[in-house]
mmCIF file of C-alpha atoms in Angstrom:
data_model
loop_
_atom_site.group_PDB
_atom_site.id
_atom_site.type_symbol
_atom_site.label_atom_id
_atom_site.label_comp_id
_atom_site.label_asym_id
_atom_site.label_seq_id
_atom_site.Cartn_x
_atom_site.Cartn_y
_atom_site.Cartn_z
ATOM 1 C CA SER A 690 139.568 54.732 49.165
ATOM 2 C CA TYR A 691 140.062 51.151 48.058
ATOM 3 C CA LEU A 692 139.429 50.276 51.804
ATOM 4 C CA ARG A 693 136.053 52.017 52.572
ATOM 5 C CA SER A 694 133.169 49.631 52.891
ATOM 6 C CA ASP A 695 133.979 46.024 51.797
ATOM 7 C CA TRP A 696 130.319 45.712 51.016
ATOM 8 C CA ASP A 697 130.100 48.112 48.234
ATOM 9 C CA MET A 698 133.785 47.246 46.911
ATOM 10 C CA SER A 699 132.945 43.515 46.879
ATOM 11 C CA ARG A 700 129.986 44.024 44.475
ATOM 12 C CA GLY A 701 131.218 46.574 42.068
ATOM 13 C CA VAL A 702 134.717 47.698 42.421
ATOM 14 C CA TYR A 703 137.297 44.872 43.396
ATOM 15 C CA GLN A 704 136.561 42.812 40.320
ATOM 16 C CA LEU A 705 137.561 45.610 38.110
ATOM 17 C CA VAL A 706 140.513 46.300 40.060
ATOM 18 C CA ALA A 707 141.613 42.833 39.964
ATOM 19 C CA LEU A 708 141.314 42.837 36.227
ATOM 20 C CA ILE A 709 143.147 46.031 35.456
ATOM 21 C CA ASP A 710 145.783 46.359 38.196
ATOM 22 C CA PRO A 711 146.399 43.005 39.945
ATOM 23 C CA GLU A 712 149.434 44.425 41.541
ATOM 24 C CA VAL A 713 147.239 47.026 43.406
ATOM 25 C CA PHE A 714 144.649 44.359 44.323
ATOM 26 C CA ALA A 715 147.525 42.321 45.806
ATOM 27 C CA HIS A 716 148.461 45.361 47.948
ATOM 28 C CA ILE A 717 145.002 45.642 49.133
ATOM 29 C CA LEU A 718 144.743 42.207 50.353
ATOM 30 C CA ASN A 719 148.280 42.375 51.892
ATOM 31 C CA THR A 720 147.037 45.553 53.582
ATOM 32 C CA TYR A 721 143.961 43.651 55.143
ATOM 33 C CA GLN A 722 146.444 40.906 56.364
ATOM 34 C CA ALA A 723 148.740 43.465 58.018
ATOM 35 C CA GLN A 724 145.853 45.014 59.960
ATOM 36 C CA TYR A 725 144.766 41.520 61.079
ATOM 37 C CA ASP A 726 148.220 41.074 62.054
ATOM 38 C CA ARG A 727 148.375 44.130 64.237
ATOM 39 C CA ASP A 728 144.688 43.849 65.686
ATOM 40 C CA GLN A 729 143.827 40.188 65.722
ATOM 41 C CA PRO A 730 141.598 38.535 66.196
ATOM 42 C CA ARG A 731 139.686 41.283 64.224
ATOM 43 C CA PHE A 732 139.620 42.087 60.630
ATOM 44 C CA TYR A 733 138.548 45.443 59.755
ATOM 45 C CA CYS A 734 137.234 46.134 56.381
ATOM 46 C CA ASN A 735 135.505 49.517 56.380
ATOM 47 C CA TRP A 736 137.982 52.106 56.889
ATOM 48 C CA ASP A 737 135.602 54.712 56.918
ATOM 49 C CA PRO A 738 136.490 58.379 58.003
ATOM 50 C CA PHE A 739 132.739 59.198 57.601
ATOM 51 C CA SER A 740 131.428 57.080 60.107
ATOM 52 C CA ALA A 741 131.284 57.605 63.914
ATOM 53 C CA SER A 742 133.297 54.467 64.702
ATOM 54 C CA GLY A 743 135.773 54.697 61.939
ATOM 55 C CA PHE A 744 136.162 51.043 61.312
ATOM 56 C CA SER A 745 133.862 48.007 61.117
ATOM 57 C CA GLN A 746 134.439 44.341 60.822
ATOM 58 C CA THR A 747 134.976 42.328 57.667
ATOM 59 C CA MET A 748 132.180 40.985 55.608
ATOM 60 C CA PHE A 749 133.319 39.813 52.275
ATOM 61 C CA LEU A 750 137.173 39.434 52.666
ATOM 62 C CA PRO A 751 136.961 35.751 51.759
ATOM 63 C CA ASP A 752 135.424 36.680 48.427
ATOM 64 C CA PHE A 753 138.325 39.097 47.762
ATOM 65 C CA ALA A 754 140.944 36.321 48.531
ATOM 66 C CA LEU A 755 139.060 33.850 46.461
ATOM 67 C CA LEU A 756 138.872 36.306 43.582
ATOM 68 C CA ALA A 757 142.594 36.926 43.531
ATOM 69 C CA SER A 758 143.503 33.321 43.831
ATOM 70 C CA LEU A 759 141.009 32.350 40.843
ATOM 71 C CA GLN A 760 142.769 35.095 38.685
ATOM 72 C CA GLY A 761 146.211 33.800 39.606
ATOM 73 C CA ILE A 762 147.310 37.147 41.368
ATOM 74 C CA THR A 763 150.717 36.607 42.892
ATOM 75 C CA GLY A 764 152.329 38.432 45.798
ATOM 76 C CA VAL A 765 149.710 37.196 48.329
ATOM 77 C CA ASP A 766 150.251 34.682 50.981
ATOM 78 C CA TYR A 767 146.935 32.816 50.461
ATOM 79 C CA ASN A 768 147.324 30.228 53.056
ATOM 80 C CA LYS A 769 148.215 32.690 55.763
ATOM 81 C CA LEU A 770 145.145 34.973 54.720
ATOM 82 C CA LYS A 771 142.905 31.811 54.647
ATOM 83 C CA ASN A 772 144.239 30.763 58.294
ATOM 84 C CA SER A 773 143.630 34.374 59.436
ATOM 85 C CA LEU A 774 140.178 34.198 58.263
ATOM 86 C CA THR A 775 139.288 30.863 59.702
ATOM 87 C CA ASN A 776 140.820 32.050 63.074
ATOM 88 C CA TYR A 777 138.638 35.259 62.822
ATOM 89 C CA TYR A 778 135.380 33.372 62.174
ATOM 90 C CA THR A 779 135.929 30.903 64.811
ATOM 91 C CA SER A 780 136.880 33.363 67.380
ATOM 92 C CA ALA A 781 134.413 34.978 70.233
ATOM 93 C CA ASN A 782 135.114 38.429 68.505
ATOM 94 C CA ASN A 783 133.800 37.932 64.970
ATOM 95 C CA TYR A 784 130.811 39.748 63.473
ATOM 96 C CA TYR A 785 128.578 36.830 63.140
ATOM 97 C CA PRO A 786 126.040 36.047 65.805
ATOM 98 C CA PRO A 787 126.277 32.470 67.009
ATOM 99 C CA ASN A 788 122.849 31.767 65.746
ATOM 100 C CA PHE A 789 123.962 32.077 62.217
ATOM 101 C CA TYR A 790 125.792 28.829 62.696
ATOM 102 C CA ASN A 791 123.388 27.280 65.247
ATOM 103 C CA LEU A 792 119.947 28.027 63.880
ATOM 104 C CA ARG A 793 121.391 28.593 60.293
ATOM 105 C CA TYR A 794 119.683 32.059 60.209
ATOM 106 C CA ILE A 795 119.871 35.180 62.318
ATOM 107 C CA PRO A 796 116.383 35.548 64.197
ATOM 108 C CA SER A 797 114.772 38.907 64.558
ATOM 109 C CA ASP A 798 114.877 38.581 68.237
ATOM 110 C CA ASP A 799 118.439 37.553 68.553
ATOM 111 C CA PRO A 800 120.117 39.498 71.397
ATOM 112 C CA TYR A 801 123.583 39.255 70.000
ATOM 113 C CA ASN A 802 122.522 40.962 66.655
ATOM 114 C CA GLN A 803 120.592 43.854 68.386
ATOM 115 C CA GLY A 804 118.152 44.266 65.554
ATOM 116 C CA GLN A 805 120.726 45.033 62.981
ATOM 117 C CA ASN A 806 118.895 43.813 59.916
ATOM 118 C CA PRO A 807 119.099 40.252 60.673
ATOM 119 C CA ALA A 808 117.283 39.014 57.492
ATOM 120 C CA SER A 809 119.494 40.714 55.144
ATOM 121 C CA ARG A 810 122.574 39.928 57.174
ATOM 122 C CA THR A 811 121.650 36.187 57.041
ATOM 123 C CA LEU A 812 121.649 36.281 53.277
ATOM 124 C CA ASP A 813 125.013 38.472 53.263
ATOM 125 C CA TYR A 814 126.849 36.373 55.709
ATOM 126 C CA ALA A 815 126.168 33.216 53.677
ATOM 127 C CA VAL A 816 128.149 34.409 50.702
ATOM 128 C CA PRO A 817 131.754 34.531 52.345
ATOM 129 C CA MET A 818 131.050 31.025 53.748
ATOM 130 C CA SER A 819 130.970 29.736 50.259
ATOM 131 C CA ALA A 820 133.932 31.852 49.184
ATOM 132 C CA LEU A 821 136.016 30.501 52.274
ATOM 133 C CA SER A 822 134.953 26.988 51.553
ATOM 134 C CA ILE A 823 136.082 26.991 47.960
ATOM 135 C CA LEU A 824 139.313 28.900 49.014
ATOM 136 C CA GLY A 825 140.136 26.008 51.382
ATOM 137 C CA LYS A 826 139.466 23.576 48.617
ATOM 138 C CA ARG A 827 141.850 25.276 46.171
ATOM 139 C CA LEU A 828 144.715 25.512 48.934
ATOM 140 C CA GLY A 829 144.181 21.675 49.803
ATOM 141 C CA ASP A 830 142.577 22.271 53.188
ATOM 142 C CA SER A 831 139.473 20.033 53.353
ATOM 143 C CA THR A 832 138.766 20.821 56.950
ATOM 144 C CA THR A 833 138.022 24.588 55.961
ATOM 145 C CA GLU A 834 136.305 23.344 52.616
ATOM 146 C CA ASN A 835 133.785 20.920 54.459
ATOM 147 C CA TYR A 836 132.979 23.204 57.596
ATOM 148 C CA TYR A 837 132.207 26.414 55.844
ATOM 149 C CA TYR A 838 130.406 24.826 52.838
ATOM 150 C CA GLN A 839 127.533 23.871 55.156
ATOM 151 C CA PHE A 840 126.566 27.417 55.815
ATOM 152 C CA ARG A 841 126.559 28.757 52.123
ATOM 153 C CA THR A 842 122.893 27.717 51.882
ATOM 154 C CA ASN A 843 121.615 29.491 55.138
ATOM 155 C CA TYR A 844 119.738 31.982 53.052
ATOM 156 C CA MET A 845 117.233 29.322 52.259
ATOM 157 C CA ASN A 846 116.030 29.044 55.809
ATOM 158 C CA LEU A 847 114.437 32.515 55.357
ATOM 159 C CA TYR A 848 112.642 31.744 52.163
ATOM 160 C CA ASP A 849 108.748 32.118 52.455
ATOM 161 C CA ALA A 850 107.364 30.021 49.645
ATOM 162 C CA ALA A 851 103.907 31.367 50.090
ATOM 163 C CA ASN A 852 104.989 34.935 49.310
ATOM 164 C CA GLN A 853 107.926 34.028 47.135
ATOM 165 C CA GLN A 854 110.399 36.214 48.747
ATOM 166 C CA PHE A 855 112.820 36.028 51.811
ATOM 167 C CA ARG A 856 111.391 36.920 55.296
ATOM 168 C CA THR A 857 112.517 37.462 58.699
ATOM 169 C CA LYS A 858 112.181 34.806 61.404
ATOM 170 C CA LEU A 859 111.963 34.605 65.088
ATOM 171 C CA SER A 860 114.242 32.274 67.134
ATOM 172 C CA ASN A 861 111.329 29.854 67.747
ATOM 173 C CA GLY A 862 111.098 29.402 63.966
ATOM 174 C CA THR A 863 107.809 31.412 63.383
ATOM 175 C CA TRP A 864 107.776 34.115 60.700
ATOM 176 C CA GLY A 865 108.405 37.815 61.507
ATOM 177 C CA THR A 866 106.902 40.714 59.867
ATOM 178 C CA LEU A 867 106.902 40.439 56.040
ATOM 179 C CA GLY A 868 109.284 42.991 54.478
ATOM 180 C CA SER A 869 111.169 43.965 57.698
ATOM 181 C CA ASP A 870 114.729 43.515 58.942
ATOM 182 C CA PHE A 871 116.448 44.237 55.753
ATOM 183 C CA PHE A 872 119.106 46.767 54.921
ATOM 184 C CA GLU A 873 118.139 49.278 52.308
ATOM 185 C CA GLY A 874 115.350 47.156 51.015
ATOM 186 C CA ASN A 875 112.834 44.436 51.838
ATOM 187 C CA GLY A 876 112.257 40.893 51.145
ATOM 188 C CA VAL A 877 111.244 41.639 47.264
ATOM 189 C CA ASP A 878 114.418 43.702 46.748
ATOM 190 C CA TYR A 879 116.514 40.817 48.129
ATOM 191 C CA ARG A 880 114.710 38.081 46.377
ATOM 192 C CA PHE A 881 117.966 37.029 44.581
ATOM 193 C CA ALA A 882 120.745 38.054 46.730
ATOM 194 C CA ALA A 883 122.506 34.620 46.940
ATOM 195 C CA PRO A 884 125.134 34.772 44.176
ATOM 196 C CA GLN A 885 127.056 31.910 45.810
ATOM 197 C CA ASP A 886 124.252 29.425 44.823
ATOM 198 C CA PRO A 887 122.579 30.582 41.813
ATOM 199 C CA TYR A 888 121.055 27.138 40.717
ATOM 200 C CA GLY A 889 119.752 26.535 44.478
ATOM 201 C CA LEU A 890 118.514 30.068 44.403
ATOM 202 C CA LEU A 891 116.677 29.889 41.079
ATOM 203 C CA GLY A 892 115.307 26.564 42.173
ATOM 204 C CA LEU A 893 113.327 28.048 44.923
ATOM 205 C CA TYR A 894 111.139 29.955 42.577
ATOM 206 C CA GLY A 895 111.455 27.736 39.573
ATOM 207 C CA PRO A 896 113.929 28.788 36.921
ATOM 208 C CA SER A 897 111.213 30.153 34.375
ATOM 209 C CA ASN A 898 109.272 31.925 37.136
ATOM 210 C CA ALA A 899 112.698 33.354 38.524
ATOM 211 C CA VAL A 900 113.433 34.772 35.165
ATOM 212 C CA SER A 901 110.034 36.454 34.921
ATOM 213 C CA LEU A 902 110.446 37.981 38.504
ATOM 214 C CA ILE A 903 114.057 39.261 37.790
ATOM 215 C CA ASP A 904 112.808 40.889 34.496
ATOM 216 C CA SER A 905 109.884 42.652 36.186
ATOM 217 C CA TYR A 906 111.738 43.713 39.120
ATOM 218 C CA LEU A 907 114.763 45.215 37.128
ATOM 219 C CA ARG A 908 112.468 46.969 34.729
ATOM 220 C CA SER A 909 110.153 48.528 37.275
ATOM 221 C CA GLN A 910 111.403 48.451 40.872
ATOM 222 C CA ALA A 911 115.102 48.117 41.269
ATOM 223 C CA ASP A 912 117.444 51.178 42.141
ATOM 224 C CA TYR A 913 120.403 48.833 41.447
ATOM 225 C CA ASN A 914 121.636 49.041 44.979
ATOM 226 C CA ASP A 915 124.959 47.129 45.402
ATOM 227 C CA TYR A 916 123.402 43.811 46.151
ATOM 228 C CA GLN A 917 121.237 43.973 43.131
ATOM 229 C CA LEU A 918 123.983 44.233 40.700
ATOM 230 C CA ILE A 919 124.137 40.649 40.120
ATOM 231 C CA TYR A 920 120.428 40.197 39.295
ATOM 232 C CA MET A 921 120.822 40.604 35.554
ATOM 233 C CA TRP A 922 123.318 37.925 35.373
ATOM 234 C CA LEU A 923 121.292 35.106 37.038
ATOM 235 C CA PRO A 924 119.163 34.241 34.009
ATOM 236 C CA ILE A 925 122.303 32.652 32.523
ATOM 237 C CA PHE A 926 122.009 29.911 35.176
ATOM 238 C CA ALA A 927 118.467 29.231 33.642
ATOM 239 C CA ASP A 928 119.893 28.869 30.083
ATOM 240 C CA ARG A 929 118.516 32.481 29.361
ATOM 241 C CA ALA A 930 121.592 34.275 28.413
ATOM 242 C CA ASP A 931 119.413 36.062 25.795
ATOM 243 C CA GLU A 932 117.373 37.506 28.863
ATOM 244 C CA THR A 933 120.783 38.756 30.569
ATOM 245 C CA GLU A 934 121.816 40.484 27.318
ATOM 246 C CA ASN A 935 118.587 42.183 26.825
ATOM 247 C CA LEU A 936 118.382 43.451 30.471
ATOM 248 C CA VAL A 937 121.978 44.778 30.192
ATOM 249 C CA ARG A 938 121.181 46.588 27.044
ATOM 250 C CA THR A 939 117.789 47.911 27.698
ATOM 251 C CA THR A 940 117.522 48.468 31.350
ATOM 252 C CA TYR A 941 121.199 48.944 32.769
ATOM 253 C CA ILE A 942 123.393 50.629 30.203
ATOM 254 C CA PRO A 943 120.776 53.329 29.467
ATOM 255 C CA ARG A 944 121.103 54.465 33.040
ATOM 256 C CA PHE A 945 124.456 55.927 32.148
ATOM 257 C CA ASN A 946 123.131 58.027 29.405
ATOM 258 C CA ASN A 947 122.334 61.075 31.734
ATOM 259 C CA LEU A 948 124.842 61.159 34.265
#
């Protein structure tokens, strides 16, 4: 289904759908909008018949809206969708714990989050903040642009420079257990999961060191889970397009040889 798990769709499916069938992609966005019109103030972006709840709230819908807008896809009321998203994110019923905005990260002892992978969710939640900010700018809405822009770098608050990886934190600002509180991975697996801010992300490690870490990880550790699919492209932002080409040709494409 096009509407099952916006986590996975955002990272490997919708970009292709938007390119090869923009009409279908417009219908996808309009379906999300119609669902919000019926069920507001909640967006549901995981229409999952295999889960107990059946539906879960949106994560990456701002990314989808921005993608369509940038590609000039017609048949979508982008202002209405943007306004619905800002209403959702500022309502008491949104998916984000208040500490994501107040502390600029989700603590491991946050009672609102109830232990649901607060480290990886801090990284994940920063991505659509950037997209909503840029969408606001494209639509001439400086209030939306400026407000959500400030949260795009929340991921930096979990960077542990001594261990060169992201790490969970308590609400008092002290570090939590290294490697814990991530979904399907740990702090090493999530080292580069901030696609909205490639230059800032690489700057945490130093660009040359970052390229080396990416190369080593993708060749020896990566399982190419959805959030890792961007890693091979990040060396481009360190002026190392040659590294990206090499990784694609020698580590990624060969994985399809024995399907």
